[in-house]
């Protein structure tokens, strides 16, 4: 069961590494040279808007912090780092949680204050994810302060999943599009498949994590084998989605 979890993590790490590289190669490079209008070279709901200084600044902060929080989250899940560099683990964890809170608040403002959404249901879905980030991050921080490290580990892992809800959504959309030819999807993310995938992007990983944690505490070998099989299935879906995002969304930045 542990090996199945490790395999999933390695596949996810590859996909998240590609996500970080795309952010730096596209948004980072254009921001660095002051080509803010160039953000829109990549399809966006609402990127650079002439005259909207506050919205443009918030968008830039939100997108560039995504690279930091993604890398920080991956580092927190490496057991060797926790064992050999506990000080780095603690400080990286603080940066991760603070960044996650800033991004969640900024994301809620961008969604409702700047009206950055394709459909109302998509705005609700991403907002629920934002609220979960705030709640889970607070609980992860609180349990760490109380030195309840087992509870902290669980809440930190849940925080990692909801923080990566946007990444999971892209992976899920591409996996579904490849597997079904885009059945139930449309350009405004309001199709039946789109609606389900937008909520499942963070709710399903949370459900898988809960099953994995419970199986780890179970003494029943059958439960562990079933959970390992589920993790292998999750890995296959993740790998398909990562392939789709790299090939069709982020491909030009992988060269």
CSV table of C-alpha atoms in Angstrom, one decimal:
chain,number,residue,atom,x,y,z
A,1,UNK,CA,0.0,0.0,0.0
A,2,UNK,CA,2.9,2.4,0.8
A,3,UNK,CA,4.5,1.6,-2.5
A,4,UNK,CA,1.2,2.5,-4.4
A,5,UNK,CA,1.1,5.8,-2.5
A,6,UNK,CA,4.7,6.5,-3.4
A,7,UNK,CA,4.1,5.7,-7.1
A,8,UNK,CA,1.2,8.1,-7.2
A,9,UNK,CA,3.3,10.8,-5.5
A,10,UNK,CA,6.1,10.4,-8.1
A,11,UNK,CA,3.6,10.7,-11.0
A,12,UNK,CA,2.0,13.8,-9.3
A,13,UNK,CA,5.4,15.3,-8.7
A,14,UNK,CA,6.2,15.1,-12.4
A,15,UNK,CA,3.0,16.8,-13.3
A,16,UNK,CA,3.4,19.5,-10.7
A,17,UNK,CA,7.0,20.1,-11.8
A,18,UNK,CA,5.7,20.7,-15.3
A,19,UNK,CA,3.1,23.1,-13.8
A,20,UNK,CA,5.8,25.1,-11.9
A,21,UNK,CA,7.9,25.3,-15.1
A,22,UNK,CA,5.0,26.5,-17.1
A,23,UNK,CA,4.3,29.3,-14.6
A,24,UNK,CA,7.9,30.4,-14.5
A,25,UNK,CA,8.4,30.1,-18.3
A,26,UNK,CA,5.2,31.9,-19.3
A,27,UNK,CA,4.0,34.2,-16.5
A,28,UNK,CA,7.3,34.6,-14.7
A,29,UNK,CA,9.3,35.6,-17.8
A,30,UNK,CA,6.7,38.0,-19.1
A,31,UNK,CA,6.3,39.6,-15.7
A,32,UNK,CA,10.0,40.0,-15.3
A,33,UNK,CA,10.4,42.0,-18.6
A,34,UNK,CA,7.2,44.0,-18.0
A,35,UNK,CA,5.2,42.4,-20.8
A,36,UNK,CA,2.0,42.1,-18.7
A,37,UNK,CA,-0.2,42.0,-21.8
A,38,UNK,CA,1.7,38.9,-22.8
A,39,UNK,CA,0.0,36.9,-20.0
A,40,UNK,CA,-2.9,36.7,-22.3
A,41,UNK,CA,-0.9,34.8,-24.9
A,42,UNK,CA,-2.1,31.8,-22.9
A,43,UNK,CA,-5.9,31.3,-22.8
A,44,UNK,CA,-7.1,32.9,-19.5
A,45,UNK,CA,-10.5,33.7,-18.1
A,46,UNK,CA,-9.3,37.2,-17.2
A,47,UNK,CA,-5.6,37.9,-17.2
A,48,UNK,CA,-4.2,41.3,-18.0
A,49,UNK,CA,-6.9,44.0,-18.3
A,50,UNK,CA,-5.8,47.5,-19.4
A,51,UNK,CA,-6.5,50.1,-16.6
A,52,UNK,CA,-7.2,47.5,-13.9
A,53,UNK,CA,-4.1,48.0,-11.9
A,54,UNK,CA,-5.4,46.3,-8.7
A,55,UNK,CA,-6.7,43.3,-10.6
A,56,UNK,CA,-3.6,42.9,-12.6
A,57,UNK,CA,-1.4,43.1,-9.5
A,58,UNK,CA,-3.5,40.6,-7.7
A,59,UNK,CA,-3.5,38.2,-10.7
A,60,UNK,CA,0.3,38.4,-10.9
A,61,UNK,CA,0.8,37.8,-7.2
A,62,UNK,CA,-1.7,34.9,-7.3
A,63,UNK,CA,-0.1,33.2,-10.3
A,64,UNK,CA,3.5,33.6,-9.3
A,65,UNK,CA,2.8,32.4,-5.7
A,66,UNK,CA,1.3,29.3,-7.2
A,67,UNK,CA,4.8,28.2,-8.2
A,68,UNK,CA,6.0,28.7,-4.6
A,69,UNK,CA,3.2,26.9,-2.9
A,70,UNK,CA,3.3,24.0,-5.4
A,71,UNK,CA,7.1,23.5,-4.8
A,72,UNK,CA,6.7,24.0,-1.1
A,73,UNK,CA,3.9,21.4,-0.9
A,74,UNK,CA,6.0,18.8,-2.7
A,75,UNK,CA,8.9,19.4,-0.3
A,76,UNK,CA,6.7,18.9,2.7
A,77,UNK,CA,5.7,15.4,1.6
A,78,UNK,CA,9.3,14.1,1.3
A,79,UNK,CA,9.9,11.9,4.4
A,80,UNK,CA,13.7,12.2,4.1
A,81,UNK,CA,13.5,15.9,4.3
A,82,UNK,CA,11.4,15.8,7.4
A,83,UNK,CA,13.8,13.4,9.1
A,84,UNK,CA,17.1,15.0,8.0
A,85,UNK,CA,16.2,18.7,8.0
A,86,UNK,CA,13.4,19.2,10.5
A,87,UNK,CA,14.2,22.9,10.7
A,88,UNK,CA,13.8,23.3,6.9
A,89,UNK,CA,10.6,21.3,7.1
A,90,UNK,CA,9.1,23.6,9.8
A,91,UNK,CA,10.0,26.8,8.0
A,92,UNK,CA,8.9,25.5,4.6
A,93,UNK,CA,5.7,24.5,6.2
A,94,UNK,CA,5.1,28.0,7.6
A,95,UNK,CA,5.8,29.5,4.2
A,96,UNK,CA,3.5,26.9,2.6
A,97,UNK,CA,0.6,27.6,4.9
A,98,UNK,CA,0.9,31.4,4.8
A,99,UNK,CA,1.2,31.4,1.0
A,100,UNK,CA,-1.8,29.1,0.8
A,101,UNK,CA,-3.9,31.5,2.9
A,102,UNK,CA,-2.9,34.5,0.9
A,103,UNK,CA,-3.7,32.7,-2.4
A,104,UNK,CA,-7.1,31.5,-1.1
A,105,UNK,CA,-8.1,35.0,-0.1
A,106,UNK,CA,-6.7,36.4,-3.3
A,107,UNK,CA,-8.5,33.7,-5.3
A,108,UNK,CA,-11.8,34.5,-3.7
A,109,UNK,CA,-11.3,38.2,-4.5
A,110,UNK,CA,-10.4,37.5,-8.1
A,111,UNK,CA,-13.4,35.3,-8.5
A,112,UNK,CA,-16.1,37.5,-7.0
A,113,UNK,CA,-14.5,41.0,-6.9
A,114,UNK,CA,-13.0,40.8,-10.4
A,115,UNK,CA,-15.6,38.3,-11.7
A,116,UNK,CA,-13.0,35.9,-12.9
A,117,UNK,CA,-15.2,32.9,-13.8
A,118,UNK,CA,-16.8,31.3,-16.9
A,119,UNK,CA,-20.0,30.2,-15.2
A,120,UNK,CA,-21.6,30.7,-11.8
A,121,UNK,CA,-21.2,27.0,-10.9
A,122,UNK,CA,-17.5,27.2,-11.7
A,123,UNK,CA,-17.2,30.2,-9.4
A,124,UNK,CA,-19.0,28.3,-6.6
A,125,UNK,CA,-16.8,25.3,-7.1
A,126,UNK,CA,-13.5,27.2,-6.8
A,127,UNK,CA,-14.9,29.2,-3.9
A,128,UNK,CA,-15.7,26.1,-1.9
A,129,UNK,CA,-12.1,25.0,-2.5
A,130,UNK,CA,-10.8,28.4,-1.3
A,131,UNK,CA,-12.8,28.1,1.9
A,132,UNK,CA,-11.5,24.6,2.5
A,133,UNK,CA,-8.0,25.8,2.1
A,134,UNK,CA,-8.5,28.4,4.8
A,135,UNK,CA,-10.1,25.9,7.2
A,136,UNK,CA,-7.6,23.1,6.6
A,137,UNK,CA,-4.6,25.5,6.8
A,138,UNK,CA,-5.8,26.9,10.1
A,139,UNK,CA,-6.3,23.4,11.5
A,140,UNK,CA,-2.8,22.3,10.2
A,141,UNK,CA,-1.2,25.3,11.9
A,142,UNK,CA,-3.2,24.8,15.1
A,143,UNK,CA,-2.3,21.1,15.5
A,144,UNK,CA,1.3,21.9,14.9
A,145,UNK,CA,1.3,24.6,17.6
A,146,UNK,CA,-0.3,22.1,20.0
A,147,UNK,CA,2.4,19.5,19.0
A,148,UNK,CA,-0.2,17.0,18.0
A,149,UNK,CA,1.9,15.9,15.1
A,150,UNK,CA,-0.2,13.0,14.0
A,151,UNK,CA,-3.3,15.2,13.6
A,152,UNK,CA,-1.0,17.9,12.0
A,153,UNK,CA,0.2,15.4,9.4
A,154,UNK,CA,-3.4,14.5,8.4
A,155,UNK,CA,-4.5,18.2,8.2
A,156,UNK,CA,-1.3,19.1,6.3
A,157,UNK,CA,-2.0,16.4,3.7
A,158,UNK,CA,-5.6,17.6,3.3
A,159,UNK,CA,-4.3,21.1,2.9
A,160,UNK,CA,-1.9,20.0,0.2
A,161,UNK,CA,-4.7,18.4,-1.7
A,162,UNK,CA,-7.1,21.4,-1.6
A,163,UNK,CA,-4.3,23.9,-2.3
A,164,UNK,CA,-3.6,21.9,-5.5
A,165,UNK,CA,-7.3,21.9,-6.5
A,166,UNK,CA,-6.6,24.0,-9.6
A,167,UNK,CA,-3.9,21.5,-10.7
A,168,UNK,CA,-6.1,18.5,-10.0
A,169,UNK,CA,-8.8,20.2,-12.1
A,170,UNK,CA,-6.6,20.6,-15.1
A,171,UNK,CA,-5.5,17.0,-14.7
A,172,UNK,CA,-9.1,15.7,-14.3
A,173,UNK,CA,-10.3,17.7,-17.3
A,174,UNK,CA,-7.6,16.4,-19.6
A,175,UNK,CA,-8.0,12.8,-18.4
A,176,UNK,CA,-11.7,13.0,-19.0
A,177,UNK,CA,-11.3,14.7,-22.4
A,178,UNK,CA,-8.8,12.1,-23.6
A,179,UNK,CA,-10.8,9.1,-22.2
A,180,UNK,CA,-14.3,10.2,-23.5
A,181,UNK,CA,-13.6,12.7,-26.3
A,182,UNK,CA,-14.9,15.6,-24.2
A,183,UNK,CA,-18.3,14.0,-23.4
A,184,UNK,CA,-20.4,16.4,-21.3
A,185,UNK,CA,-17.9,19.3,-21.6
A,186,UNK,CA,-18.2,22.8,-23.0
A,187,UNK,CA,-16.2,26.0,-23.3
A,188,UNK,CA,-17.9,27.7,-20.2
A,189,UNK,CA,-17.2,24.7,-17.9
A,190,UNK,CA,-20.9,24.4,-17.3
A,191,UNK,CA,-21.5,21.0,-19.0
A,192,UNK,CA,-22.5,18.1,-16.7
A,193,UNK,CA,-19.1,16.5,-16.8
A,194,UNK,CA,-17.5,20.0,-16.2
A,195,UNK,CA,-19.6,20.5,-13.1
A,196,UNK,CA,-18.8,17.1,-11.6
A,197,UNK,CA,-15.1,17.4,-12.3
A,198,UNK,CA,-14.9,20.9,-10.8
A,199,UNK,CA,-16.1,19.6,-7.4
A,200,UNK,CA,-14.4,16.2,-7.7
A,201,UNK,CA,-11.1,18.0,-8.4
A,202,UNK,CA,-10.6,18.4,-4.6
A,203,UNK,CA,-13.4,16.3,-3.1
A,204,UNK,CA,-12.3,13.1,-4.7
A,205,UNK,CA,-8.6,13.4,-3.7
A,206,UNK,CA,-9.8,14.1,-0.2
A,207,UNK,CA,-11.9,11.0,-0.2
A,208,UNK,CA,-9.0,8.9,-1.6
A,209,UNK,CA,-6.7,10.3,1.2
A,210,UNK,CA,-9.2,9.4,3.9
A,211,UNK,CA,-9.5,5.9,2.5
A,212,UNK,CA,-5.7,5.6,2.5
A,213,UNK,CA,-5.3,6.9,6.0
A,214,UNK,CA,-8.0,4.6,7.4
A,215,UNK,CA,-6.5,1.6,5.5
A,216,UNK,CA,-3.1,2.4,7.1
A,217,UNK,CA,-4.7,2.1,10.5
A,218,UNK,CA,-6.6,-1.1,9.6
A,219,UNK,CA,-5.2,-4.5,10.5
A,220,UNK,CA,-7.2,-6.2,7.7
A,221,UNK,CA,-4.9,-7.2,4.8
A,222,UNK,CA,-7.8,-7.2,2.4
A,223,UNK,CA,-8.5,-3.5,3.1
A,224,UNK,CA,-4.9,-2.7,2.4
A,225,UNK,CA,-4.9,-4.6,-0.9
A,226,UNK,CA,-8.1,-2.9,-2.0
A,227,UNK,CA,-6.7,0.5,-1.1
A,228,UNK,CA,-3.5,-0.2,-3.0
A,229,UNK,CA,-5.6,-1.2,-6.0
A,230,UNK,CA,-7.5,2.1,-5.7
A,231,UNK,CA,-4.2,4.0,-5.5
A,232,UNK,CA,-2.9,2.3,-8.7
A,233,UNK,CA,-6.1,3.3,-10.4
A,234,UNK,CA,-5.7,6.9,-9.2
A,235,UNK,CA,-2.1,6.8,-10.4
A,236,UNK,CA,-3.3,5.7,-13.9
A,237,UNK,CA,-5.9,8.5,-14.1
A,238,UNK,CA,-3.3,11.1,-12.8
A,239,UNK,CA,-0.7,9.9,-15.3
A,240,UNK,CA,-3.3,10.2,-18.2
A,241,UNK,CA,-4.2,13.7,-17.0
A,242,UNK,CA,-0.6,14.8,-16.6
A,243,UNK,CA,0.2,13.6,-20.1
A,244,UNK,CA,-2.8,15.6,-21.4
A,245,UNK,CA,-1.8,18.8,-19.6
A,246,UNK,CA,1.8,18.6,-20.8
A,247,UNK,CA,0.9,17.7,-24.3
A,248,UNK,CA,-2.0,20.0,-24.9
A,249,UNK,CA,-1.9,22.8,-22.3
A,250,UNK,CA,1.7,23.3,-21.4
A,251,UNK,CA,3.6,21.7,-24.2
A,252,UNK,CA,5.3,24.8,-25.7
A,253,UNK,CA,6.9,25.5,-22.3
A,254,UNK,CA,8.3,22.0,-21.9
A,255,UNK,CA,10.8,22.5,-24.8
